[in-house]
Short mmCIF file of C-alpha atoms in Angstrom, two decimals:
data_model
loop_
_atom_site.label_atom_id
_atom_site.label_comp_id
_atom_site.label_asym_id
_atom_site.label_seq_id
_atom_site.Cartn_x
_atom_site.Cartn_y
_atom_site.Cartn_z
CA MET S 1209 56.12 185.30 87.96
CA LEU S 1210 58.71 186.57 90.45
CA LEU S 1211 61.51 184.25 91.44
CA GLY S 1212 64.66 184.58 93.51
CA ARG S 1213 64.39 183.70 97.22
CA SER S 1214 65.50 180.21 98.35
CA PHE S 1215 67.61 178.16 95.99
CA GLN S 1216 69.03 174.71 95.40
CA VAL S 1217 72.82 174.66 95.21
CA ILE S 1218 74.75 172.42 92.80
CA GLY S 1219 78.43 171.88 92.21
CA ILE S 1220 81.21 169.33 92.53
CA PRO S 1221 84.72 170.26 93.81
CA TRP S 1222 87.29 170.55 91.04
CA PRO S 1223 89.91 167.80 90.68
CA ASP S 1224 93.49 168.89 91.17
CA LEU S 1225 94.36 168.46 87.48
CA ASN S 1226 92.14 168.69 84.43
CA ASP S 1227 92.08 166.03 81.67
CA GLY S 1228 94.33 167.87 79.25
CA LEU S 1229 93.27 168.52 75.66
CA PHE S 1230 93.65 167.02 72.21
CA TYR S 1231 93.98 169.26 69.15
CA ASN S 1232 93.34 167.59 65.79
CA ASP S 1233 94.46 168.69 62.32
CA VAL S 1234 94.48 167.17 58.86
CA VAL S 1235 97.33 168.17 56.56
CA LYS S 1236 95.94 170.17 53.64
CA PRO S 1237 97.65 170.72 50.25
CA PRO S 1238 99.24 174.09 51.21
CA ASP S 1239 100.94 172.43 54.22
CA SER S 1240 102.13 169.30 52.45
CA GLY S 1241 105.93 169.22 52.32
CA LYS S 1242 106.37 171.47 55.34
CA SER S 1243 108.19 170.30 58.43
CA LEU S 1244 106.30 169.43 61.59
CA ILE S 1245 107.91 172.27 63.55
CA HIS S 1246 107.15 174.79 60.80
CA PHE S 1247 103.49 173.76 60.73
CA TYR S 1248 102.90 174.14 64.46
CA SER S 1249 105.14 177.15 65.15
CA TRP S 1250 103.42 179.14 62.38
CA LYS S 1251 99.82 177.95 62.51
CA TYR S 1252 99.71 178.06 66.31
CA LYS S 1253 102.27 180.77 67.04
CA SER S 1254 99.86 182.39 69.50
CA SER S 1255 99.96 179.17 71.58
CA ALA S 1256 103.73 178.87 72.06
CA PRO S 1257 107.05 180.22 70.77
CA LEU S 1258 109.28 178.09 68.53
CA GLU S 1259 111.23 176.71 71.50
CA GLY S 1260 107.97 175.75 73.21
CA TRP S 1261 106.81 173.71 70.21
CA LEU S 1262 110.20 172.01 70.01
CA GLN S 1263 109.79 171.00 73.65
CA ARG S 1264 106.29 169.60 72.99
CA ILE S 1265 107.54 167.55 70.04
CA LYS S 1266 110.50 166.17 72.02
CA ASN S 1267 108.10 165.40 74.87
CA GLU S 1268 106.14 162.98 72.62
CA GLN S 1269 103.00 165.12 72.62
CA ILE S 1270 102.40 165.02 68.87
CA THR S 1271 101.40 162.09 66.68
CA ILE S 1272 101.11 161.71 62.91
CA ASP S 1273 98.60 159.07 61.81
CA GLY S 1274 98.70 157.60 65.31
CA GLU S 1275 102.50 157.38 65.53
CA VAL S 1276 104.41 159.46 68.10
CA ILE S 1277 106.85 161.78 66.33
CA THR S 1278 109.85 163.31 68.09
CA ASP S 1279 111.74 164.65 65.06
CA PRO S 1280 110.67 168.28 64.49
CA GLU S 1281 111.93 168.18 60.89
CA THR S 1282 109.54 165.37 59.89
CA ILE S 1283 107.96 166.25 56.53
CA LEU S 1284 104.17 166.36 56.40
CA ARG S 1285 102.14 164.63 53.71
CA ILE S 1286 98.70 165.61 52.48
CA GLY S 1287 95.84 163.91 54.31
CA SER S 1288 97.86 162.92 57.39
CA ASP S 1289 96.14 163.20 60.77
CA LEU S 1290 97.98 165.34 63.31
CA VAL S 1291 97.17 165.24 67.01
CA TYR S 1292 98.74 167.47 69.64
CA ARG S 1293 98.08 166.43 73.23
CA ARG S 1294 98.18 169.21 75.78
CA LEU S 1295 99.16 167.60 79.07
CA PRO S 1296 96.85 167.91 82.10
CA TRP S 1297 97.47 171.00 84.23
CA LYS S 1298 96.22 172.62 87.41
CA GLU S 1299 93.84 175.44 86.56
CA PRO S 1300 93.69 178.55 88.79
CA ASP S 1301 91.48 178.35 91.86
CA THR S 1302 87.84 179.14 91.09
CA PRO S 1303 84.45 178.79 92.82
CA TYR S 1304 82.40 175.72 91.91
CA LEU S 1305 79.04 176.14 93.66
CA LEU S 1306 76.06 177.44 91.64
CA GLU S 1307 72.60 178.41 92.87
CA ILE S 1308 69.61 177.38 90.75
CA LEU S 1309 67.42 180.48 90.58
CA TYR S 1310 64.82 178.90 88.30
CA GLU S 1311 64.34 175.57 86.53
CA ASP S 1312 61.71 173.87 84.38
CA ASN S 1313 61.69 171.45 81.44
CA GLU S 1314 62.98 174.07 78.99
CA MET S 1315 65.54 176.12 80.84
CA ILE S 1316 67.59 176.66 83.96
CA ALA S 1317 68.83 179.97 85.38
CA LEU S 1318 71.94 179.93 87.57
CA ASN S 1319 73.50 182.44 89.94
CA LYS S 1320 77.09 182.51 88.74
CA PRO S 1321 79.73 183.57 91.28
CA SER S 1322 82.43 186.04 90.35
CA GLY S 1323 85.63 184.25 89.38
CA LEU S 1324 84.01 181.37 87.50
CA GLN S 1325 84.32 181.31 83.72
CA VAL S 1326 81.23 180.35 81.67
CA LEU S 1327 82.78 178.46 78.72
CA PRO S 1328 86.18 176.82 78.19
CA GLY S 1329 88.94 179.14 77.07
CA GLY S 1330 92.57 179.91 77.85
CA VAL S 1331 93.79 178.27 81.06
CA PHE S 1332 90.20 177.45 82.07
CA GLN S 1333 89.23 174.32 80.16
CA GLN S 1334 87.54 172.36 82.93
CA ARG S 1335 86.78 174.85 85.70
CA THR S 1336 83.77 176.41 83.97
CA VAL S 1337 80.02 176.70 84.40
CA LEU S 1338 79.57 174.42 81.38
CA THR S 1339 81.51 171.62 83.06
CA GLN S 1340 79.43 171.84 86.25
CA LEU S 1341 76.25 171.81 84.13
CA GLN S 1342 77.43 168.68 82.31
CA TRP S 1343 78.30 166.92 85.57
CA TRP S 1344 74.94 167.89 87.08
CA SER S 1345 72.88 166.89 84.04
CA SER S 1346 74.63 163.51 83.76
CA LYS S 1347 73.17 162.64 87.15
CA GLN S 1348 69.76 164.16 86.39
CA SER S 1349 69.24 162.27 83.13
CA PHE S 1350 68.57 159.03 85.00
CA SER S 1351 65.31 160.40 86.37
CA VAL S 1352 63.86 162.03 83.27
CA SER S 1353 62.57 160.61 80.01
CA GLU S 1354 64.89 162.72 77.83
CA GLU S 1355 68.61 163.09 78.37
CA LEU S 1356 69.49 166.67 79.29
CA HIS S 1357 72.11 168.80 77.56
CA PRO S 1358 71.83 172.22 79.24
CA VAL S 1359 74.08 174.90 77.79
CA PRO S 1360 74.53 178.62 78.52
CA VAL S 1361 72.85 180.80 75.88
CA HIS S 1362 74.86 183.94 76.65
CA ARG S 1363 78.06 184.85 78.43
CA LEU S 1364 79.00 186.69 81.57
CA GLY S 1365 82.53 187.91 82.16
CA ARG S 1366 84.55 185.79 84.56
CA GLY S 1367 84.48 188.58 87.13
CA THR S 1368 80.76 189.23 86.67
CA SER S 1369 78.30 187.53 89.02
CA GLY S 1370 74.57 186.91 88.73
CA ILE S 1371 72.00 185.40 86.39
CA LEU S 1372 73.21 183.04 83.67
CA LEU S 1373 70.45 181.66 81.46
CA CYS S 1374 70.84 178.12 80.12
CA ALA S 1375 68.66 176.16 77.70
CA LYS S 1376 67.88 172.49 78.27
CA THR S 1377 66.37 171.71 74.87
CA LYS S 1378 67.37 172.44 71.30
CA LEU S 1379 64.12 174.35 70.71
CA ALA S 1380 64.68 176.56 73.73
CA ARG S 1381 68.28 177.18 72.70
CA THR S 1382 67.14 178.25 69.23
CA GLN S 1383 64.49 180.57 70.64
CA PHE S 1384 66.82 182.21 73.16
CA ALA S 1385 69.36 182.82 70.41
CA ALA S 1386 66.62 184.55 68.41
CA TYR S 1387 65.70 186.68 71.42
CA PHE S 1388 69.25 187.94 71.90
CA ALA S 1389 69.81 188.45 68.16
CA GLU S 1390 66.58 190.45 67.95
CA GLY S 1391 67.74 192.88 70.63
CA THR S 1392 71.13 193.41 68.99
CA SER S 1393 69.68 193.79 65.49
CA SER S 1394 67.21 196.43 66.69
CA VAL S 1395 70.15 198.53 67.86
CA ARG S 1396 71.81 198.03 64.49
CA ARG S 1397 68.67 199.20 62.66
CA ASN S 1398 68.16 202.27 64.79
CA ARG S 1399 71.19 203.82 66.46
CA ASN S 1400 68.88 206.35 68.14
CA SER S 1401 66.53 203.78 69.67
CA THR S 1402 65.71 204.24 73.34
CA MET S 1403 65.67 201.64 76.04
CA GLU S 1404 61.99 202.33 76.68
CA GLU S 1405 61.45 200.01 73.76
CA GLY S 1406 62.50 197.23 76.15
CA THR S 1407 58.87 196.42 76.91
CA LYS S 1408 58.61 195.13 73.35
CA ARG S 1409 61.64 192.91 73.61
CA LYS S 1410 61.33 189.25 74.50
CA ILE S 1411 64.27 189.35 76.88
CA SER S 1412 65.65 192.12 79.10
CA LYS S 1413 68.73 192.11 81.33
CA ILE S 1414 69.33 194.51 84.21
CA TYR S 1415 72.67 194.79 86.00
CA ARG S 1416 74.02 196.45 89.12
CA ALA S 1417 77.44 198.05 89.10
CA LEU S 1418 79.64 200.22 91.29
CA VAL S 1419 81.63 202.83 89.39
CA THR S 1420 84.33 205.34 90.18
CA GLY S 1421 83.43 209.00 90.38
CA ILE S 1422 80.09 210.76 90.78
CA ILE S 1423 77.60 210.54 87.90
CA HIS S 1424 75.61 213.74 88.20
CA ASP S 1425 72.77 212.94 85.77
CA ASP S 1426 70.13 210.55 87.09
CA GLU S 1427 69.86 208.83 83.70
CA VAL S 1428 72.48 208.39 81.00
CA SER S 1429 72.06 206.65 77.64
CA VAL S 1430 75.27 205.34 76.09
CA ASP S 1431 75.42 204.32 72.43
CA GLN S 1432 79.18 204.06 72.03
CA PRO S 1433 80.12 201.52 69.29
CA ILE S 1434 82.34 198.63 70.38
CA GLY S 1435 85.03 196.99 68.27
CA ARG S 1436 88.33 195.16 68.57
CA MET S 1437 91.97 196.20 68.71
CA GLN S 1438 95.20 194.24 68.84
CA TYR S 1439 96.29 193.60 72.40
CA PRO S 1440 98.99 191.37 73.92
CA GLY S 1441 97.66 188.17 75.45
CA VAL S 1442 94.30 188.35 73.62
CA ALA S 1443 94.65 186.41 70.37
CA GLN S 1444 91.37 187.54 68.79
CA GLY S 1445 91.77 191.15 69.84
CA LEU S 1446 90.48 193.20 72.77
CA TYR S 1447 87.02 194.80 72.68
CA VAL S 1448 87.17 198.56 73.24
CA ALA S 1449 85.21 201.74 72.53
CA THR S 1450 85.85 202.74 68.93
CA PRO S 1451 83.90 204.74 66.30
CA SER S 1452 84.44 201.94 63.79
CA GLY S 1453 82.88 199.30 66.06
CA LYS S 1454 79.43 197.73 66.07
CA PRO S 1455 76.40 199.55 67.54
CA ALA S 1456 75.73 199.04 71.24
CA CYS S 1457 73.20 200.61 73.58
CA SER S 1458 73.09 200.84 77.39
CA LYS S 1459 70.83 202.80 79.72
CA VAL S 1460 72.36 203.81 83.05
CA ASN S 1461 70.25 204.83 86.06
CA VAL S 1462 71.88 206.24 89.17
CA LEU S 1463 70.66 204.55 92.36
CA GLU S 1464 72.94 206.12 94.96
CA ARG S 1465 75.88 208.50 95.12
CA ASP S 1466 78.57 208.35 97.80
CA GLU S 1467 80.21 211.77 97.90
CA GLN S 1468 82.67 210.67 100.56
CA SER S 1469 84.15 207.73 98.66
CA LYS S 1470 83.44 209.28 95.22
CA HIS S 1471 81.61 206.17 94.00
CA THR S 1472 78.24 205.79 92.28
CA LEU S 1473 75.91 202.78 92.47
CA VAL S 1474 74.09 202.30 89.16
CA GLN S 1475 71.57 200.09 87.43
CA VAL S 1476 72.32 199.27 83.80
CA GLU S 1477 69.94 197.84 81.23
CA ILE S 1478 71.44 196.65 77.97
CA GLN S 1479 69.67 196.06 74.69
CA SER S 1480 72.62 194.79 72.68
CA GLY S 1481 75.02 192.20 74.06
CA ARG S 1482 78.51 193.15 72.95
CA PRO S 1483 81.40 191.55 74.88
CA HIS S 1484 82.27 193.54 78.03
CA GLN S 1485 79.67 196.12 76.98
CA ILE S 1486 78.88 197.51 80.42
CA ARG S 1487 82.54 197.77 81.43
CA ILE S 1488 83.35 199.55 78.16
CA HIS S 1489 80.31 201.83 78.16
CA LEU S 1490 80.72 203.01 81.74
CA SER S 1491 84.43 203.63 81.27
CA SER S 1492 83.71 205.42 77.98
CA ILE S 1493 81.71 208.09 79.86
CA GLY S 1494 84.52 208.52 82.37
CA HIS S 1495 83.27 206.17 85.09
CA PRO S 1496 85.05 202.79 84.98
CA LEU S 1497 83.83 200.02 87.26
CA LEU S 1498 85.43 200.23 90.67
CA GLY S 1499 88.33 197.76 90.75
CA ASP S 1500 88.36 197.07 87.00
CA PRO S 1501 91.98 196.22 86.22
CA LEU S 1502 91.54 196.53 82.44
CA TYR S 1503 89.27 199.35 81.27
CA VAL S 1504 89.93 202.99 82.12
CA ALA S 1505 88.22 206.27 81.20
CA GLY S 1506 87.48 206.42 77.48
CA GLY S 1507 86.66 202.72 77.15
CA GLN S 1508 90.29 201.85 76.45
CA PRO S 1509 92.67 199.37 78.12
CA ASN S 1510 94.77 200.46 81.07
CA CYS S 1511 97.91 200.58 78.93
CA LEU S 1512 97.85 201.25 75.21
CA HIS S 1513 101.59 201.00 74.66
CA SER S 1514 102.67 197.98 72.65
CA GLU S 1515 104.25 195.19 74.63
CA VAL S 1516 107.09 193.08 73.33
CA VAL S 1517 105.90 189.49 73.39
CA ASN S 1518 107.72 187.52 76.04
CA GLN S 1519 109.39 184.68 74.14
CA SER S 1520 110.11 182.68 77.30
CA PHE S 1521 107.77 179.77 77.82
CA ALA S 1522 106.03 178.06 80.71
CA GLU S 1523 106.45 174.47 81.83
CA ASP S 1524 103.98 173.20 79.20
CA GLY S 1525 105.76 175.03 76.39
CA GLY S 1526 103.20 177.83 76.10
CA TYR S 1527 103.80 181.52 76.64
CA GLU S 1528 104.08 182.88 80.14
CA ARG S 1529 100.98 184.77 81.31
CA PRO S 1530 100.86 188.36 79.98
CA THR S 1531 102.01 191.00 82.44
CA LYS S 1532 99.22 193.34 81.39
CA PRO S 1533 95.59 192.92 82.54
CA VAL S 1534 93.32 190.82 80.30
CA PRO S 1535 89.49 190.62 80.06
CA GLY S 1536 89.23 187.61 82.38
CA ASP S 1537 90.90 189.40 85.29
CA CYS S 1538 88.53 190.04 88.18
CA GLY S 1539 88.26 192.72 90.83
CA TYR S 1540 85.36 194.83 89.55
CA TYR S 1541 81.78 194.93 90.86
CA LEU S 1542 79.19 193.93 88.26
CA HIS S 1543 76.16 191.73 88.90
CA ALA S 1544 73.46 190.43 86.53
CA HIS S 1545 70.59 191.25 88.87
CA GLN S 1546 67.34 190.76 86.94
CA LEU S 1547 66.24 188.96 83.80
CA ILE S 1548 62.78 189.21 82.25
CA LEU S 1549 61.80 187.00 79.34
CA TYR S 1550 58.99 185.37 77.47
CA HIS S 1551 59.07 181.70 78.42
CA PRO S 1552 59.84 179.46 75.42
CA LYS S 1553 57.27 176.79 76.30
CA THR S 1554 57.01 173.82 73.95
CA ASN S 1555 53.73 172.37 72.76
CA GLU S 1556 53.89 169.21 70.63
CA GLY S 1557 57.34 170.11 69.37
CA PHE S 1558 56.56 173.76 68.65
CA LEU S 1559 57.46 176.81 70.71
CA VAL S 1560 54.64 178.98 71.98
CA LEU S 1561 54.87 182.15 74.08
CA LEU S 1562 53.13 181.20 77.29
CA LYS S 1563 54.16 183.48 80.12
CA VAL S 1564 56.58 186.15 81.26
CA VAL S 1565 59.22 185.02 83.77
CA LYS S 1566 61.13 187.42 85.98
CA ILE S 1567 64.25 186.05 87.65
CA ILE S 1568 66.19 187.86 90.36
CA ALA S 1569 69.67 187.06 91.65
CA PRO S 1570 70.31 188.30 95.21
CA LEU S 1571 72.61 191.30 95.35
CA PRO S 1572 76.10 191.17 96.85
CA PRO S 1573 76.24 193.46 99.92
CA ILE S 1574 78.47 196.01 98.19
CA LEU S 1575 75.88 196.51 95.42
CA ARG S 1576 72.90 197.17 97.69
CA THR S 1577 71.47 200.60 98.34
CA ARG S 1578 71.33 201.73 101.95
CA ILE S 1579 67.61 200.97 102.09
CA GLU S 1580 68.12 197.49 100.62
CA ALA S 1581 70.88 196.78 103.14
CA GLU S 1582 68.60 197.82 106.00
CA ASP S 1583 65.79 195.58 104.69
CA VAL S 1584 68.13 192.57 104.67
CA HIS S 1585 69.06 193.09 108.33
CA GLU S 1586 65.49 193.55 109.54
#
């Protein structure tokens, strides 16, 4: 089945402010007897500096057992319920319209625009694909027998466009998770496996990318491990190319070389699904994505020098945005172009492999070959 021509578009404009957030904690024995300011400034030091937490407490944003507390030296007692309310804020401008590339009772495939985050995180808590899915499904559930809860089953970087697969049912979600885990585990078992084995996999993803420099070989296999390093502004660590990382495998095919601009248009098929894998793998072979503000040749961040954490804080008490590039920054050209999978069709509550579905997301003009561009204009 080949899909990807005319599409329904969904999406609701974002409100000016989001709803804010509530963070809940229960005081455990090791924290009993500590002051309120000590608890928050140490447990959540990546969220705000000491002065920022003092501001939040004085601003009546924290309660203990339902009572607003403004004294930062209040002593905590075991079992008490702590709630920090992050005030509503205006999230950065992002797209909100999504094309439905494919939909049935089990799944929905969306064409995600560059600039839209998939799941909540950082400053993007409302302006995400997940939020638009929830708003859309809340209206759809009135016309179907079962309430829908579609969720993305994999991630795309905020700057990456193209196919995002979402499961509507719990069974489909479980099966898709198994598909992706199977691909990653096969790389772990055999570091020398080739991408030709893709015909055996139950899900395959093919991307288009524009990279700097001329790749002279028509085909390049990259099996550079990917791991994490400490990096300012990324609390859990930044994914980079490192020998101590986890196995990852990408196959790169050159589609077109532009000797004048010194750029190469490539197709990339990935078997594993490490975070930022394509950006890291292409940069690791000396060809970072054109416009990538973060990764440079070698699969490393643009600046490796340590950065002194800026202790000044923003209006909400949190740290000011890092001055260095972070993974969510956009500007590069990467598009999830094709997805091929075995359809997780249900039959009396059980999943059965019924058919192969091929989904195609239209290419942005800059990622088309000359022949493809001519075909579009004819």
